[in-house]
CSV table of C-alpha atoms in Angstrom, one decimal:
chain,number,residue,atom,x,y,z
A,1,UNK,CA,60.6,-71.5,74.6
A,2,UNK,CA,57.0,-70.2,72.9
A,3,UNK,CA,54.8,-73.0,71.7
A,4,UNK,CA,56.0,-72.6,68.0
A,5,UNK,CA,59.2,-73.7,68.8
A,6,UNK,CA,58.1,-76.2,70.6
A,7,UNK,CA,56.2,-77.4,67.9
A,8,UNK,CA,58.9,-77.0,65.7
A,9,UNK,CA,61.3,-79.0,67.8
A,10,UNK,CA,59.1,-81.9,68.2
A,11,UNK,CA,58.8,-81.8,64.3
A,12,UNK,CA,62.5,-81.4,63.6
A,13,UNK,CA,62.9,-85.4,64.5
A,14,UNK,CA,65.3,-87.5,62.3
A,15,UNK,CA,63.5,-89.9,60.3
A,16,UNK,CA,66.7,-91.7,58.7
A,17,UNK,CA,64.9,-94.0,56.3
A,18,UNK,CA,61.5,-91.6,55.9
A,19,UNK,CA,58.5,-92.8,57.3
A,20,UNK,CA,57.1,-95.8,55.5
A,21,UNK,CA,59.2,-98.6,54.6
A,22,UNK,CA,58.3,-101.9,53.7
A,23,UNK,CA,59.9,-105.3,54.4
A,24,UNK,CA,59.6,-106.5,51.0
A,25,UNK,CA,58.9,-110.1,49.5
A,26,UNK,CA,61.7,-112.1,47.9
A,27,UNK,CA,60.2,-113.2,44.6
A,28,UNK,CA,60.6,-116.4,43.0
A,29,UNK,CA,60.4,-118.4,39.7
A,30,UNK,CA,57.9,-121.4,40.4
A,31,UNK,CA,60.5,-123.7,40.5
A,32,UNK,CA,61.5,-121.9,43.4
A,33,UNK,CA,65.0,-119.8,42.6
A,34,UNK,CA,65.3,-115.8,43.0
A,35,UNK,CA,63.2,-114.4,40.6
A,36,UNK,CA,65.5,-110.6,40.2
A,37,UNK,CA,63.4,-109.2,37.2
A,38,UNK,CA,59.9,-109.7,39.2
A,39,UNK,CA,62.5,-107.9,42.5
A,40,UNK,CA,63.2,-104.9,40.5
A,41,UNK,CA,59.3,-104.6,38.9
A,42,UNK,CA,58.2,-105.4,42.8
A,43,UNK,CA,60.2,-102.7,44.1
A,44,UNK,CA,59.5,-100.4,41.5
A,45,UNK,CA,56.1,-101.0,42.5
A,46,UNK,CA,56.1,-100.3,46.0
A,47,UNK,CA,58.3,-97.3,45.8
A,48,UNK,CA,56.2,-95.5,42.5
A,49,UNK,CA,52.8,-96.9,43.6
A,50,UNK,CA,52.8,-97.9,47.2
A,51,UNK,CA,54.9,-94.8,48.3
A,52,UNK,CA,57.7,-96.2,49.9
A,53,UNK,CA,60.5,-94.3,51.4
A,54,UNK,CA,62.7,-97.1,52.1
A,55,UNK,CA,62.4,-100.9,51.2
A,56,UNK,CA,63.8,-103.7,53.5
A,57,UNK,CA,65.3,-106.6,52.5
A,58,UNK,CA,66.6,-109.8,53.3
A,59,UNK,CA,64.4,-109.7,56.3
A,60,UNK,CA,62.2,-112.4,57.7
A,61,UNK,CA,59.4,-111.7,55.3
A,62,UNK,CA,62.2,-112.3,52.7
A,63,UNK,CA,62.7,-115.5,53.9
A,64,UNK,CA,66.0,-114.7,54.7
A,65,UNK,CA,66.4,-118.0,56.6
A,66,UNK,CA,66.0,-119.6,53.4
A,67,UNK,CA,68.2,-118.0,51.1
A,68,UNK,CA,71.7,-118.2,50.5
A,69,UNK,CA,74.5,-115.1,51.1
A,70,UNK,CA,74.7,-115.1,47.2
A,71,UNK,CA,71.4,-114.6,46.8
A,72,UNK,CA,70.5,-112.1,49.5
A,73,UNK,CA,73.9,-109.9,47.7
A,74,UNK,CA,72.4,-110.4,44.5
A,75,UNK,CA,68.8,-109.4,45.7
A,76,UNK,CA,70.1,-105.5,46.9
A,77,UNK,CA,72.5,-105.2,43.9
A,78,UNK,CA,69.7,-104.8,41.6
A,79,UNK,CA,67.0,-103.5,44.0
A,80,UNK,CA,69.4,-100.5,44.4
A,81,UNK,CA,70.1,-100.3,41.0
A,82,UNK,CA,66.4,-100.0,40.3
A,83,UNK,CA,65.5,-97.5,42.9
A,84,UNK,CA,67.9,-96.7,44.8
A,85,UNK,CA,68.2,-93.1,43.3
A,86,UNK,CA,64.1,-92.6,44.6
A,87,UNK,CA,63.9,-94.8,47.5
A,88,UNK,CA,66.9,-96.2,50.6
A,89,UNK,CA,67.7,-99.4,50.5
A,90,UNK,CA,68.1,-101.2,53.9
A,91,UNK,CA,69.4,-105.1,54.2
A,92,UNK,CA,68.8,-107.1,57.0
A,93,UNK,CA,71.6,-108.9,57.4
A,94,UNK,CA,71.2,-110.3,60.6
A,95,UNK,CA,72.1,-113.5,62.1
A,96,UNK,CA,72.8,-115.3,65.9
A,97,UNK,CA,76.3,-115.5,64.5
A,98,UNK,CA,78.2,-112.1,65.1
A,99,UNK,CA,80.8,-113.1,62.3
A,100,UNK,CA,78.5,-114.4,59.5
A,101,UNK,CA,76.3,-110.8,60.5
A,102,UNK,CA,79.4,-108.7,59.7
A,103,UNK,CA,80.5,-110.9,56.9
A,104,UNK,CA,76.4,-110.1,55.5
A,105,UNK,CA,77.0,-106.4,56.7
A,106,UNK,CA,80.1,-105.9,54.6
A,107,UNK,CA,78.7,-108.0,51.5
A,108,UNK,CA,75.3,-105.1,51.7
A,109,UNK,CA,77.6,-102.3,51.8
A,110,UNK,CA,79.6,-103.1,48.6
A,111,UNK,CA,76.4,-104.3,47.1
A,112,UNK,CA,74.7,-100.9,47.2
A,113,UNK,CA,72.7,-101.0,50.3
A,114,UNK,CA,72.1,-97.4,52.0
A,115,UNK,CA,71.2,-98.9,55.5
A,116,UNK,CA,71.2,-101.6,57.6
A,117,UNK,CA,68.8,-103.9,59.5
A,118,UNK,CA,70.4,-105.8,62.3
A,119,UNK,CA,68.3,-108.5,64.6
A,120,UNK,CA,68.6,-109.6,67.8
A,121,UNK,CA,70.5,-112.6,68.1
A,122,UNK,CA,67.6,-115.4,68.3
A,123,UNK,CA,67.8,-118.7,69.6
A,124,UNK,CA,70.8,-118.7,71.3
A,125,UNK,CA,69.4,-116.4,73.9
A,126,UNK,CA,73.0,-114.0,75.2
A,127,UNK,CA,73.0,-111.8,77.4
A,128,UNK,CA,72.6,-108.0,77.3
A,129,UNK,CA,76.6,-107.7,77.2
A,130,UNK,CA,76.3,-110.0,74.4
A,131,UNK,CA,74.1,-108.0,72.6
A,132,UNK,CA,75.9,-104.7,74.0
A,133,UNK,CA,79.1,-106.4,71.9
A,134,UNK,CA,77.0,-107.8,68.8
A,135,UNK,CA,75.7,-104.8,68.0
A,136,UNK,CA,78.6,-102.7,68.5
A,137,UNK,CA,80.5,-104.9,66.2
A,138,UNK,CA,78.5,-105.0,63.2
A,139,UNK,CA,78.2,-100.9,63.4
A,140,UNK,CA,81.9,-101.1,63.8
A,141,UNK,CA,82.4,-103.0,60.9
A,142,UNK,CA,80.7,-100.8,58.1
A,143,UNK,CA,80.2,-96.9,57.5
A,144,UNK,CA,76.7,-97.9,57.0
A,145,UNK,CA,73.3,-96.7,59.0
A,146,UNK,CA,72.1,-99.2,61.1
A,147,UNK,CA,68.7,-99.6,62.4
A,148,UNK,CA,68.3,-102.4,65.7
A,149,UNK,CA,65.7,-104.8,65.3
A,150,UNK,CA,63.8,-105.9,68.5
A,151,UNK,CA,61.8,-108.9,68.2
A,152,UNK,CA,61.4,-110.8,71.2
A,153,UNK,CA,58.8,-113.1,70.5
A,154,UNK,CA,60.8,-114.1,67.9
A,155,UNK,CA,64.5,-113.7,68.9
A,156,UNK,CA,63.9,-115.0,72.6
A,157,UNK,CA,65.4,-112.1,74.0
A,158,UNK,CA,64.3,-108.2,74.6
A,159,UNK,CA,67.2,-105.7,73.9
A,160,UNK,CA,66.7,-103.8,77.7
A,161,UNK,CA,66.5,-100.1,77.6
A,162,UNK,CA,69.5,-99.3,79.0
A,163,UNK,CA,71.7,-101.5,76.2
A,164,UNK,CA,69.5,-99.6,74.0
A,165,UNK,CA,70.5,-96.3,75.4
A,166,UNK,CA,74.0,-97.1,75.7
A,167,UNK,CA,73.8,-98.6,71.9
A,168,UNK,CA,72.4,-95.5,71.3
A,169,UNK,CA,75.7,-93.5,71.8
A,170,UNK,CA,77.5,-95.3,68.8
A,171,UNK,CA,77.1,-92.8,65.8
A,172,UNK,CA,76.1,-95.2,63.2
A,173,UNK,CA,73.1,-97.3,65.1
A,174,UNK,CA,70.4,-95.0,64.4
A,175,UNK,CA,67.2,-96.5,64.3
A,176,UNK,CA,65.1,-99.3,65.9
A,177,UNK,CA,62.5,-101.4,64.4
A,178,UNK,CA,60.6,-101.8,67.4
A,179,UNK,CA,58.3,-105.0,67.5
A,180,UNK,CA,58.5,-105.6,71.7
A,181,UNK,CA,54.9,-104.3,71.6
A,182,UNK,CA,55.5,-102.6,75.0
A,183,UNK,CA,55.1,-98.8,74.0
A,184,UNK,CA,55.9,-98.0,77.8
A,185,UNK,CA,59.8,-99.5,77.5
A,186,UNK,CA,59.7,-97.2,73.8
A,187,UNK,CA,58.5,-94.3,75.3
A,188,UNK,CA,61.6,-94.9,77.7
A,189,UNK,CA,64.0,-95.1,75.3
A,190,UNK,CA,62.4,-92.1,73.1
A,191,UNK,CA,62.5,-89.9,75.8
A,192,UNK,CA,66.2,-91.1,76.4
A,193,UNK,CA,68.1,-90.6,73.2
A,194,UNK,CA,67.6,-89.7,70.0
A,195,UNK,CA,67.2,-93.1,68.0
A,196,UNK,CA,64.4,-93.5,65.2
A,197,UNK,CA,61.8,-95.6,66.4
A,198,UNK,CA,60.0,-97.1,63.6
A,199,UNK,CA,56.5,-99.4,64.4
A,200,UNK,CA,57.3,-103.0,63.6
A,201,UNK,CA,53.9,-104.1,64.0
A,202,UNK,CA,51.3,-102.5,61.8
A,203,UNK,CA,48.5,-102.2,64.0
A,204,UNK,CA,50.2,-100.4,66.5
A,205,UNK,CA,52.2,-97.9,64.1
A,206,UNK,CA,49.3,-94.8,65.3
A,207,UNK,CA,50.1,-95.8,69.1
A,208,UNK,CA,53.4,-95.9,68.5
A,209,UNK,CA,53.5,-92.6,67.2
A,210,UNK,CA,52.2,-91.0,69.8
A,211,UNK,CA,55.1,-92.2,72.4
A,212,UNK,CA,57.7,-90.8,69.7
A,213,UNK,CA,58.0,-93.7,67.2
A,214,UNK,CA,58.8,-92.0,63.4
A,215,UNK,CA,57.2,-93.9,61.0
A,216,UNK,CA,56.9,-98.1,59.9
A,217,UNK,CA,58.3,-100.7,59.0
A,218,UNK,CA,55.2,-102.7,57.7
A,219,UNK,CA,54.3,-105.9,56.0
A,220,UNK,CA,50.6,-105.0,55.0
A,221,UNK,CA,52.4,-101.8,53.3
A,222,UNK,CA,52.5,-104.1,49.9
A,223,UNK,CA,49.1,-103.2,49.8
A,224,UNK,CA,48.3,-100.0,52.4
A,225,UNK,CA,51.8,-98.3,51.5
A,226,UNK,CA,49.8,-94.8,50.3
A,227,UNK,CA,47.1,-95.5,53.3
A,228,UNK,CA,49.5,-96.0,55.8
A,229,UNK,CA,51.7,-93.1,54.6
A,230,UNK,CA,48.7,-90.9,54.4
A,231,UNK,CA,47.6,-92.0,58.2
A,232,UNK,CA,51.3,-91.1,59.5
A,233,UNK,CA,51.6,-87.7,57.4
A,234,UNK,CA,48.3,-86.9,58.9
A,235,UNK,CA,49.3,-87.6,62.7
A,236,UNK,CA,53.0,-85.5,62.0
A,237,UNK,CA,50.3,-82.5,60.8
A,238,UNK,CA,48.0,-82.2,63.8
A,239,UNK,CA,45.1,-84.2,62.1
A,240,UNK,CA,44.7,-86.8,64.5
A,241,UNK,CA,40.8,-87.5,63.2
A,242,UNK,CA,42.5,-88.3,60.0
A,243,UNK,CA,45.1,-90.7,61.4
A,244,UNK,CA,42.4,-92.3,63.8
A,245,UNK,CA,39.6,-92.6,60.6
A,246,UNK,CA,42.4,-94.4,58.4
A,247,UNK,CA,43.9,-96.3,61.5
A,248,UNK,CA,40.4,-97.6,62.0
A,249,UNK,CA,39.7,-98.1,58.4
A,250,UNK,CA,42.9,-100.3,57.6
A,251,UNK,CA,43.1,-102.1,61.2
A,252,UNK,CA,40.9,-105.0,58.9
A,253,UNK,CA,44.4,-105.9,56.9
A,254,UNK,CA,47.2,-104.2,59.3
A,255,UNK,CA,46.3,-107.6,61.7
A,256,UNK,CA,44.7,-109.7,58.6
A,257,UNK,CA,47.8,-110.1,57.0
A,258,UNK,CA,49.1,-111.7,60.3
A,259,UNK,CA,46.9,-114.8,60.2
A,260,UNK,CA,49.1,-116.8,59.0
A,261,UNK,CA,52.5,-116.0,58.4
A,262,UNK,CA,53.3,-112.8,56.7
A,263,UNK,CA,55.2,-113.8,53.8
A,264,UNK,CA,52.6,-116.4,53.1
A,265,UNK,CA,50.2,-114.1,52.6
A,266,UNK,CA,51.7,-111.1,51.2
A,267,UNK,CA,53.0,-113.3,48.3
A,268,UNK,CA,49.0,-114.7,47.9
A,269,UNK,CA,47.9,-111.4,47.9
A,270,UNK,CA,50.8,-109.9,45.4
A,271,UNK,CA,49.7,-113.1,43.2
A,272,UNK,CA,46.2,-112.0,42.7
A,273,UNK,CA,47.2,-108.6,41.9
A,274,UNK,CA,49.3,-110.2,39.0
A,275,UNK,CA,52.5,-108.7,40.7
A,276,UNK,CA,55.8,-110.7,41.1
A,277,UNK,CA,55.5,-112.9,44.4
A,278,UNK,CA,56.2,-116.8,43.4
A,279,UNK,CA,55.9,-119.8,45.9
A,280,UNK,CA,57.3,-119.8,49.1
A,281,UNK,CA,59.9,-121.8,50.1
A,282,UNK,CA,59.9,-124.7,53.0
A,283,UNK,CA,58.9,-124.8,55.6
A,284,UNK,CA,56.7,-122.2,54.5
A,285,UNK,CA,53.7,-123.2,52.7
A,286,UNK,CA,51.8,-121.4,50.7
A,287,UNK,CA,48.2,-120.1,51.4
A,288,UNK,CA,45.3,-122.4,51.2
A,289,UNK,CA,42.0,-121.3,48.9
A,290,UNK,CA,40.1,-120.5,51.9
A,291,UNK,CA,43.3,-118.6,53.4
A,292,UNK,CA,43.0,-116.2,50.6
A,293,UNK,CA,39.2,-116.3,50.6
A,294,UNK,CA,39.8,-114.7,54.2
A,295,UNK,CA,43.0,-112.2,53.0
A,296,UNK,CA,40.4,-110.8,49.9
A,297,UNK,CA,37.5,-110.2,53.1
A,298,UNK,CA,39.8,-108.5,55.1
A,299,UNK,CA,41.0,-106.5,52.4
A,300,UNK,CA,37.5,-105.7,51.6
A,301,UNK,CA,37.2,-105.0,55.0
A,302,UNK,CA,39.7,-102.2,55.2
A,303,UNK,CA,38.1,-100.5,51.6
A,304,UNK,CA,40.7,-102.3,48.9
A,305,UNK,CA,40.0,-104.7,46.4
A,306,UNK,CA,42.0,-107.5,46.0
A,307,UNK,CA,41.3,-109.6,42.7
């Protein structure tokens, strides 16, 4: 094979969901209930000004463990209906119950969602047959794409590479949202099958593309979505001076964002913008005066204003 088709190869990599997605914000009113109209101008926002491919909800920076299975349906029925024709819509749905994450699985599916995200099992800590079966059930149960997500400093448990490589084999598990932070087990399973790897930590979305990862799911992205996007775009074309400039130049906010929790954060800084955010809601708190004093340096820092 010549180099050109090498190259071409390498570049003919299935990015399911594109290459920047955020995991959006669940708005609220400020008495604290789901706030759809400031959902639909949010996501409008992120997919027409942000440049999203794909916007994830229900996911932990939606304070999914906080709202309700009504609420979470509700939430992708009119965030597809807003953008779904421009933009994938992907709902995390889920749980350490395999039962409630199928009933969640089939709820997204007749709600409108194009995709699925699907965590590992926290708390409870199963095995790797366990999460061999969990997984395998939920991407039984729908005819929807479903992208793993591997969290182990939050879930308790790493999915190994082997039960990704055999997860890998089902025809409708076709993406991870990999936040193990161990780019030596992704470069493993990237060399192994044919999954989307997308970064689920910001900072290390450049890294992670060099090892075969396809693009992000960030949290920052309410704010870096054309950056980030830029930065990515830049590595797929050969311009790895661009990507490292930008990857330098937005490292202030990619880990800022992360001093306290995400969603805490992202909702202070969507407030400031005067775009729909709302409170948080317990045991979540939201940010303190010198918590956002410290989100508008770092956003300085990284070359964006934040009012």
């Amino acid at each position: 094979m010549t180099h050109d088709h090498l190259v071409a190869a390498e570049r003919a990599v299935s990015r399911p969901f594109g290459r920047l997605l955020t995991a959006m914000v669940t708005p609220f009113t400020s008495d604290g209930t789901l706030d759809l109209d400031g959902a639909v101008r949010l996501a409008n926002h992120l997919v027409d000004e942000q440049g999203n491919d794909a916007l994830v909800l229900n996911g932990t920076t939606g304070e999914s463990p906080t709202t309700t299975d009504a609420e979470k349906e509700r939430l992708i029925r009119a965030v597809a209906e807003a953008v779904g024709d421009r933009a994938r819509v992907v709902a995390g749905v889920g749980t350490n119950d395999t039962r409630h994450t199928i009933e969640l699985a089939m709820a997204a599916e007749k709600a409108g969602a194009h995709g699925l995200l699907v965590v590992t099992p926290y708390y409870s800590k199963p095995p790797q047959s366990g999460l061999l079966g969990h997984f395998t059930a939920v991407a039984d149960a729908t005819g929807l794409p479903i992208m793993l997500y591997d969290i182990p400093h939050r879930s308790g448990v790493p999915i190994a590479t082997e039960t990704l490589v055999a997860l890998a084999e089902h025809g409708r598990i076709v993406a991870v949202k990999d936040a193990k932070g161990d780019l030596t087990a992704t470069s493993w399973v990237t060399s192994r099958t044919d999954l989307a790897y997308y970064s689920g930590d910001d900072s290390l979305t450049l890294p992670a593309l060099a090892v075969g990862c396809v693009g992000v799911v960030g949290t920052s992205t309410h704010f870096t979505g054309v950056l980030t996007k830029r930065m990515i775009e830049a590595y797929d074309a050969g311009d790895t001076t661009t990507a490292l400039a930008l990857h330098r130049r937005l490292l202030p906010l990619f880990t800022g964002i992360f001093r306290a929790q995400g969603t805490i954060l992202v909702k202070a800084g969507l407030a400031a913008k005067g775009l729909p955010a709302g409170p948080v809601r317990a045991p979540l708190v939201d940010a303190t005066d010198d918590e956002i004093a410290q989100l508008r340096a770092d956003c300085a820092a990284a070359g964006l204003e934040l009012p």
